[in-house]
Amino acid sequence: MKIIAPSMLSSDFGRLLDEIELINKSNADWFHLDVMDGVFVPNITFGSPVLDIFKNYAKKPLDIHLMIVSPENYIDKFSSYNPDIITIHLEAVKDVGAVLKKVKNLNIKAGLAINPDTPIKHLEPHINEIDMVCLMGVFPGFSGQKFIKETNSRLRDLKNLIKSKKSKVLIQIDGGVDLNNAKELSRLGADILVSGSCIFKSKNPNTIIDSLKKESNV
Ligand code: DX5
Ligand code: ZN
């Protein structure tokens, strides 16, 4: 069974507690939380007050995806929301290893996200230090974007890299994941599927979550 992580960015923030409860009661596995700073990406989303709500009401692991510059300055703060995993972007920091270490020293799993135009080989120095690679299926910044097809061949390359390094790292695909590509991505080796608009723009999010689970069961 693959892990399904709904991206809460696509949920209705006017009814946030209901949306959290929907995921609590669903067959989804994690809460994917997209933090954007308007500098690393051309969009600003949410920070502390909203993350506090997830800390208090979400009953499944929190997967915090940081699309911010200088994440090292905020790791302590983000750790206070008790996340299971904190993901930083390879492109956002100079000393990637030091930031990953900072996350792991707090007993939080460390994820490393990679943009669609960053070569997969740039992950090589870190592949045995991290718990998860977040392979972006779109350029980060917005939900509801079209999946970039080349992600499939990048996923194959990533799989090969992981194999050659005998790494146990999990692969997350984030951006543009829906019922059209969930099966293929899972077959190619994705472990975690993030999905936002496909779930929350549906009239029946639970049906979509169940279908994503089913499709990904390869
Ligand atoms: C993109 C975010 C994604 C996005 C997913 O910058 O990191 O998590 O919200 O939403 P969909 O599934 O609509 O692409
Ligand atoms: Zn994300």
Tab-separated table of C-alpha atoms and ligand atoms in Angstrom:
chain	number	residue	atom	x	y	z
A	1	MET	CA	0.000	0.000	0.000
A	2	LYS	CA	1.284	3.440	-0.905
A	3	ILE	CA	0.986	6.489	1.287
A	4	ILE	CA	-1.542	9.116	0.219
A	5	ALA	CA	-0.797	12.611	1.484
A	6	PRO	CA	-3.511	15.180	0.722
A	7	SER	CA	-2.071	18.666	0.159
A	8	MET	CA	-4.145	20.862	2.439
A	9	LEU	CA	-3.322	23.927	0.347
A	10	SER	CA	-6.236	22.955	-1.907
A	11	SER	CA	-8.677	22.614	0.976
A	12	ASP	CA	-11.233	25.254	1.957
A	13	PHE	CA	-9.542	27.304	4.693
A	14	GLY	CA	-12.883	28.839	5.617
A	15	ARG	CA	-13.847	25.362	6.843
A	16	LEU	CA	-10.414	24.200	7.868
A	17	LEU	CA	-11.471	22.187	10.927
A	18	ASP	CA	-14.033	20.297	8.822
A	19	GLU	CA	-11.409	19.645	6.137
A	20	ILE	CA	-8.963	18.347	8.785
A	21	GLU	CA	-11.675	16.114	10.221
A	22	LEU	CA	-12.451	14.809	6.754
A	23	ILE	CA	-8.830	13.684	6.379
A	24	ASN	CA	-8.725	12.349	9.958
A	25	LYS	CA	-11.652	10.061	9.145
A	26	SER	CA	-10.541	9.149	5.613
A	27	ASN	CA	-8.201	6.440	4.352
A	28	ALA	CA	-5.517	9.049	3.629
A	29	ASP	CA	-2.265	8.630	5.522
A	30	TRP	CA	-0.541	11.995	6.041
A	31	PHE	CA	-1.292	15.710	6.015
A	32	HIS	CA	0.940	17.472	3.436
A	33	LEU	CA	1.463	21.104	4.455
A	34	ASP	CA	2.901	23.549	1.910
A	35	VAL	CA	4.713	26.491	3.463
A	36	MET	CA	5.687	29.161	0.884
A	37	ASP	CA	7.490	32.424	1.511
A	38	GLY	CA	6.994	34.465	-1.657
A	39	VAL	CA	10.772	34.434	-2.214
A	40	PHE	CA	11.736	30.864	-3.066
A	41	VAL	CA	8.427	30.568	-4.906
A	42	PRO	CA	6.105	33.262	-6.278
A	43	ASN	CA	3.371	32.608	-3.724
A	44	ILE	CA	2.773	33.002	0.011
A	45	THR	CA	0.706	30.442	1.865
A	46	PHE	CA	0.629	29.973	5.638
A	47	GLY	CA	2.820	29.749	8.706
A	48	SER	CA	2.609	29.483	12.476
A	49	PRO	CA	-1.072	30.184	13.285
A	50	VAL	CA	-2.285	27.654	10.721
A	51	LEU	CA	0.346	25.053	11.585
A	52	ASP	CA	-0.799	25.345	15.192
A	53	ILE	CA	-4.279	24.297	14.106
A	54	PHE	CA	-2.879	21.195	12.401
A	55	LYS	CA	-0.812	20.398	15.467
A	56	ASN	CA	-3.928	20.546	17.631
A	57	TYR	CA	-6.517	18.859	15.402
A	58	ALA	CA	-4.800	16.615	12.859
A	59	LYS	CA	-4.611	12.987	13.969
A	60	LYS	CA	-2.253	11.732	11.252
A	61	PRO	CA	1.438	12.458	10.580
A	62	LEU	CA	2.286	16.000	9.481
A	63	ASP	CA	4.499	16.259	6.402
A	64	ILE	CA	5.775	19.844	6.203
A	65	HIS	CA	7.048	20.914	2.773
A	66	LEU	CA	9.138	24.071	3.134
A	67	MET	CA	9.322	26.169	-0.017
A	68	ILE	CA	11.278	28.929	1.675
A	69	VAL	CA	14.783	30.372	1.564
A	70	SER	CA	17.018	29.953	4.628
A	71	PRO	CA	14.924	27.121	6.127
A	72	GLU	CA	17.737	26.581	8.660
A	73	ASN	CA	16.470	29.667	10.534
A	74	TYR	CA	13.054	28.113	11.075
A	75	ILE	CA	13.688	24.409	11.743
A	76	ASP	CA	13.365	24.830	15.527
A	77	LYS	CA	10.099	26.697	15.101
A	78	PHE	CA	8.684	24.135	12.672
A	79	SER	CA	9.711	21.281	14.952
A	80	SER	CA	7.342	22.690	17.589
A	81	TYR	CA	4.353	21.529	15.501
A	82	ASN	CA	5.454	17.904	16.032
A	83	PRO	CA	5.829	17.005	12.354
A	84	ASP	CA	6.858	13.519	11.327
A	85	ILE	CA	8.837	14.884	8.443
A	86	ILE	CA	10.252	18.224	7.340
A	87	THR	CA	11.218	18.608	3.688
A	88	ILE	CA	13.546	21.337	2.484
A	89	HIS	CA	14.428	22.227	-1.098
A	90	LEU	CA	17.808	21.319	-2.549
A	91	GLU	CA	17.764	24.643	-4.417
A	92	ALA	CA	17.008	26.754	-1.333
A	93	VAL	CA	20.121	26.232	0.789
A	94	LYS	CA	23.900	26.321	0.450
A	95	ASP	CA	24.814	23.784	3.109
A	96	VAL	CA	22.124	21.171	2.516
A	97	GLY	CA	23.856	18.575	4.718
A	98	ALA	CA	23.912	20.904	7.738
A	99	VAL	CA	20.186	21.654	7.500
A	100	LEU	CA	19.321	17.964	7.112
A	101	LYS	CA	21.412	17.220	10.185
A	102	LYS	CA	19.580	19.906	12.119
A	103	VAL	CA	16.256	18.264	11.265
A	104	LYS	CA	17.455	14.770	12.148
A	105	ASN	CA	18.968	15.920	15.447
A	106	LEU	CA	15.461	16.922	16.469
A	107	ASN	CA	14.300	13.338	15.808
A	108	ILE	CA	12.299	14.400	12.801
A	109	LYS	CA	12.569	12.661	9.442
A	110	ALA	CA	14.366	14.696	6.799
A	111	GLY	CA	13.054	15.072	3.265
A	112	LEU	CA	14.781	16.705	0.313
A	113	ALA	CA	12.699	18.162	-2.508
A	114	ILE	CA	13.964	18.659	-6.037
A	115	ASN	CA	12.535	20.977	-8.687
A	116	PRO	CA	11.715	19.692	-12.193
A	117	ASP	CA	14.770	21.402	-13.720
A	118	THR	CA	17.384	20.311	-11.177
A	119	PRO	CA	19.433	17.281	-12.310
A	120	ILE	CA	18.716	14.119	-10.327
A	121	LYS	CA	22.460	13.597	-9.811
A	122	HIS	CA	22.490	16.627	-7.480
A	123	LEU	CA	20.760	14.376	-4.942
A	124	GLU	CA	23.649	11.926	-4.911
A	125	PRO	CA	25.689	13.436	-2.028
A	126	HIS	CA	22.625	13.379	0.235
A	127	ILE	CA	20.831	10.200	-0.754
A	128	ASN	CA	22.130	8.222	2.226
A	129	GLU	CA	21.427	11.037	4.721
A	130	ILE	CA	17.737	11.526	4.032
A	131	ASP	CA	14.498	9.642	4.681
A	132	MET	CA	12.592	10.872	1.645
A	133	VAL	CA	13.075	12.498	-1.734
A	134	CYS	CA	10.219	14.757	-2.810
A	135	LEU	CA	10.290	14.679	-6.596
A	136	MET	CA	8.312	17.653	-7.848
A	137	GLY	CA	5.855	16.941	-10.672
A	138	VAL	CA	5.344	20.692	-11.202
A	139	PHE	CA	7.343	23.844	-10.479
A	140	PRO	CA	6.548	24.599	-6.845
A	141	GLY	CA	4.332	27.556	-6.001
A	142	PHE	CA	0.753	26.622	-6.760
A	143	SER	CA	-1.592	23.693	-6.578
A	144	GLY	CA	-3.746	22.753	-9.539
A	145	GLN	CA	-0.919	22.771	-12.106
A	146	LYS	CA	-0.509	20.262	-14.907
A	147	PHE	CA	1.792	17.310	-14.234
A	148	ILE	CA	5.108	17.517	-16.110
A	149	LYS	CA	5.434	14.245	-18.073
A	150	GLU	CA	9.245	14.163	-17.870
A	151	THR	CA	8.824	13.442	-14.144
A	152	ASN	CA	8.346	9.788	-15.093
A	153	SER	CA	11.829	9.437	-16.584
A	154	ARG	CA	13.282	11.412	-13.671
A	155	LEU	CA	11.597	8.932	-11.346
A	156	ARG	CA	13.310	6.084	-13.214
A	157	ASP	CA	16.681	7.845	-12.858
A	158	LEU	CA	16.042	8.448	-9.176
A	159	LYS	CA	15.173	4.781	-8.663
A	160	ASN	CA	18.463	3.801	-10.306
A	161	LEU	CA	20.415	6.222	-8.137
A	162	ILE	CA	18.765	4.874	-4.985
A	163	LYS	CA	19.541	1.324	-6.045
A	164	SER	CA	23.170	2.057	-6.867
A	165	LYS	CA	23.645	3.732	-3.476
A	166	LYS	CA	21.810	0.935	-1.618
A	167	SER	CA	19.696	3.641	-0.017
A	168	LYS	CA	16.348	3.019	1.718
A	169	VAL	CA	15.007	6.459	0.994
A	170	LEU	CA	11.296	6.805	0.193
A	171	ILE	CA	10.106	8.606	-2.928
A	172	GLN	CA	7.327	11.170	-2.760
A	173	ILE	CA	5.778	12.692	-5.871
A	174	ASP	CA	4.300	16.141	-5.389
A	175	GLY	CA	2.357	18.243	-7.874
A	176	GLY	CA	-0.162	17.306	-10.531
A	177	VAL	CA	-0.829	13.842	-9.128
A	178	ASP	CA	-4.299	12.566	-9.961
A	179	LEU	CA	-6.193	9.451	-11.007
A	180	ASN	CA	-4.608	9.587	-14.474
A	181	ASN	CA	-1.038	9.108	-13.279
A	182	ALA	CA	-1.220	7.548	-9.788
A	183	LYS	CA	-0.918	3.979	-11.079
A	184	GLU	CA	2.009	4.637	-13.409
A	185	LEU	CA	3.906	6.630	-10.766
A	186	SER	CA	3.379	3.859	-8.241
A	187	ARG	CA	4.521	1.244	-10.723
A	188	LEU	CA	7.659	3.271	-11.355
A	189	GLY	CA	8.447	3.241	-7.648
A	190	ALA	CA	6.714	6.151	-5.921
A	191	ASP	CA	6.011	5.406	-2.242
A	192	ILE	CA	4.063	8.533	-1.336
A	193	LEU	CA	1.620	10.424	-3.537
A	194	VAL	CA	0.761	14.015	-2.645
A	195	SER	CA	-2.484	15.187	-4.154
A	196	GLY	CA	-4.276	18.479	-3.638
A	197	SER	CA	-6.776	19.775	-6.148
A	198	CYS	CA	-7.760	16.314	-7.369
A	199	ILE	CA	-8.979	15.510	-3.839
A	200	PHE	CA	-10.363	18.798	-2.583
A	201	LYS	CA	-11.962	20.093	-5.771
A	202	SER	CA	-13.997	16.912	-5.958
A	203	LYS	CA	-17.549	16.731	-4.604
A	204	ASN	CA	-16.554	13.568	-2.830
A	205	PRO	CA	-12.958	13.733	-1.559
A	206	ASN	CA	-13.246	10.365	0.184
A	207	THR	CA	-13.996	8.599	-3.090
A	208	ILE	CA	-10.926	10.180	-4.685
A	209	ILE	CA	-8.723	9.213	-1.732
A	210	ASP	CA	-9.981	5.625	-1.947
A	211	SER	CA	-9.413	5.559	-5.711
A	212	LEU	CA	-5.877	6.929	-5.311
A	213	LYS	CA	-5.222	4.206	-2.738
A	214	LYS	CA	-6.555	1.571	-5.086
A	215	GLU	CA	-4.717	2.853	-8.167
A	216	SER	CA	-1.448	3.032	-6.268
A	217	ASN	CA	-1.729	-0.509	-4.971
A	218	VAL	CA	0.577	-2.073	-7.564
B	1	DX5	C1	3.154	22.797	-5.137
B	1	DX5	C2	2.881	22.135	-3.801
B	1	DX5	C3	2.027	20.911	-3.935
B	1	DX5	C4	0.629	21.198	-4.443
B	1	DX5	C5	-0.102	19.933	-4.782
B	1	DX5	O1	4.029	23.839	-4.967
B	1	DX5	O2	4.084	21.766	-3.181
B	1	DX5	O3	1.989	20.192	-2.719
B	1	DX5	O4	-0.117	21.930	-3.496
B	1	DX5	O5	-1.351	20.258	-5.356
B	1	DX5	P1	-1.864	19.580	-6.705
B	1	DX5	O6	-2.072	18.125	-6.407
B	1	DX5	O7	-3.148	20.317	-6.995
B	1	DX5	O8	-0.810	19.797	-7.759
B	2	ZN	ZN	4.011	20.233	-1.541
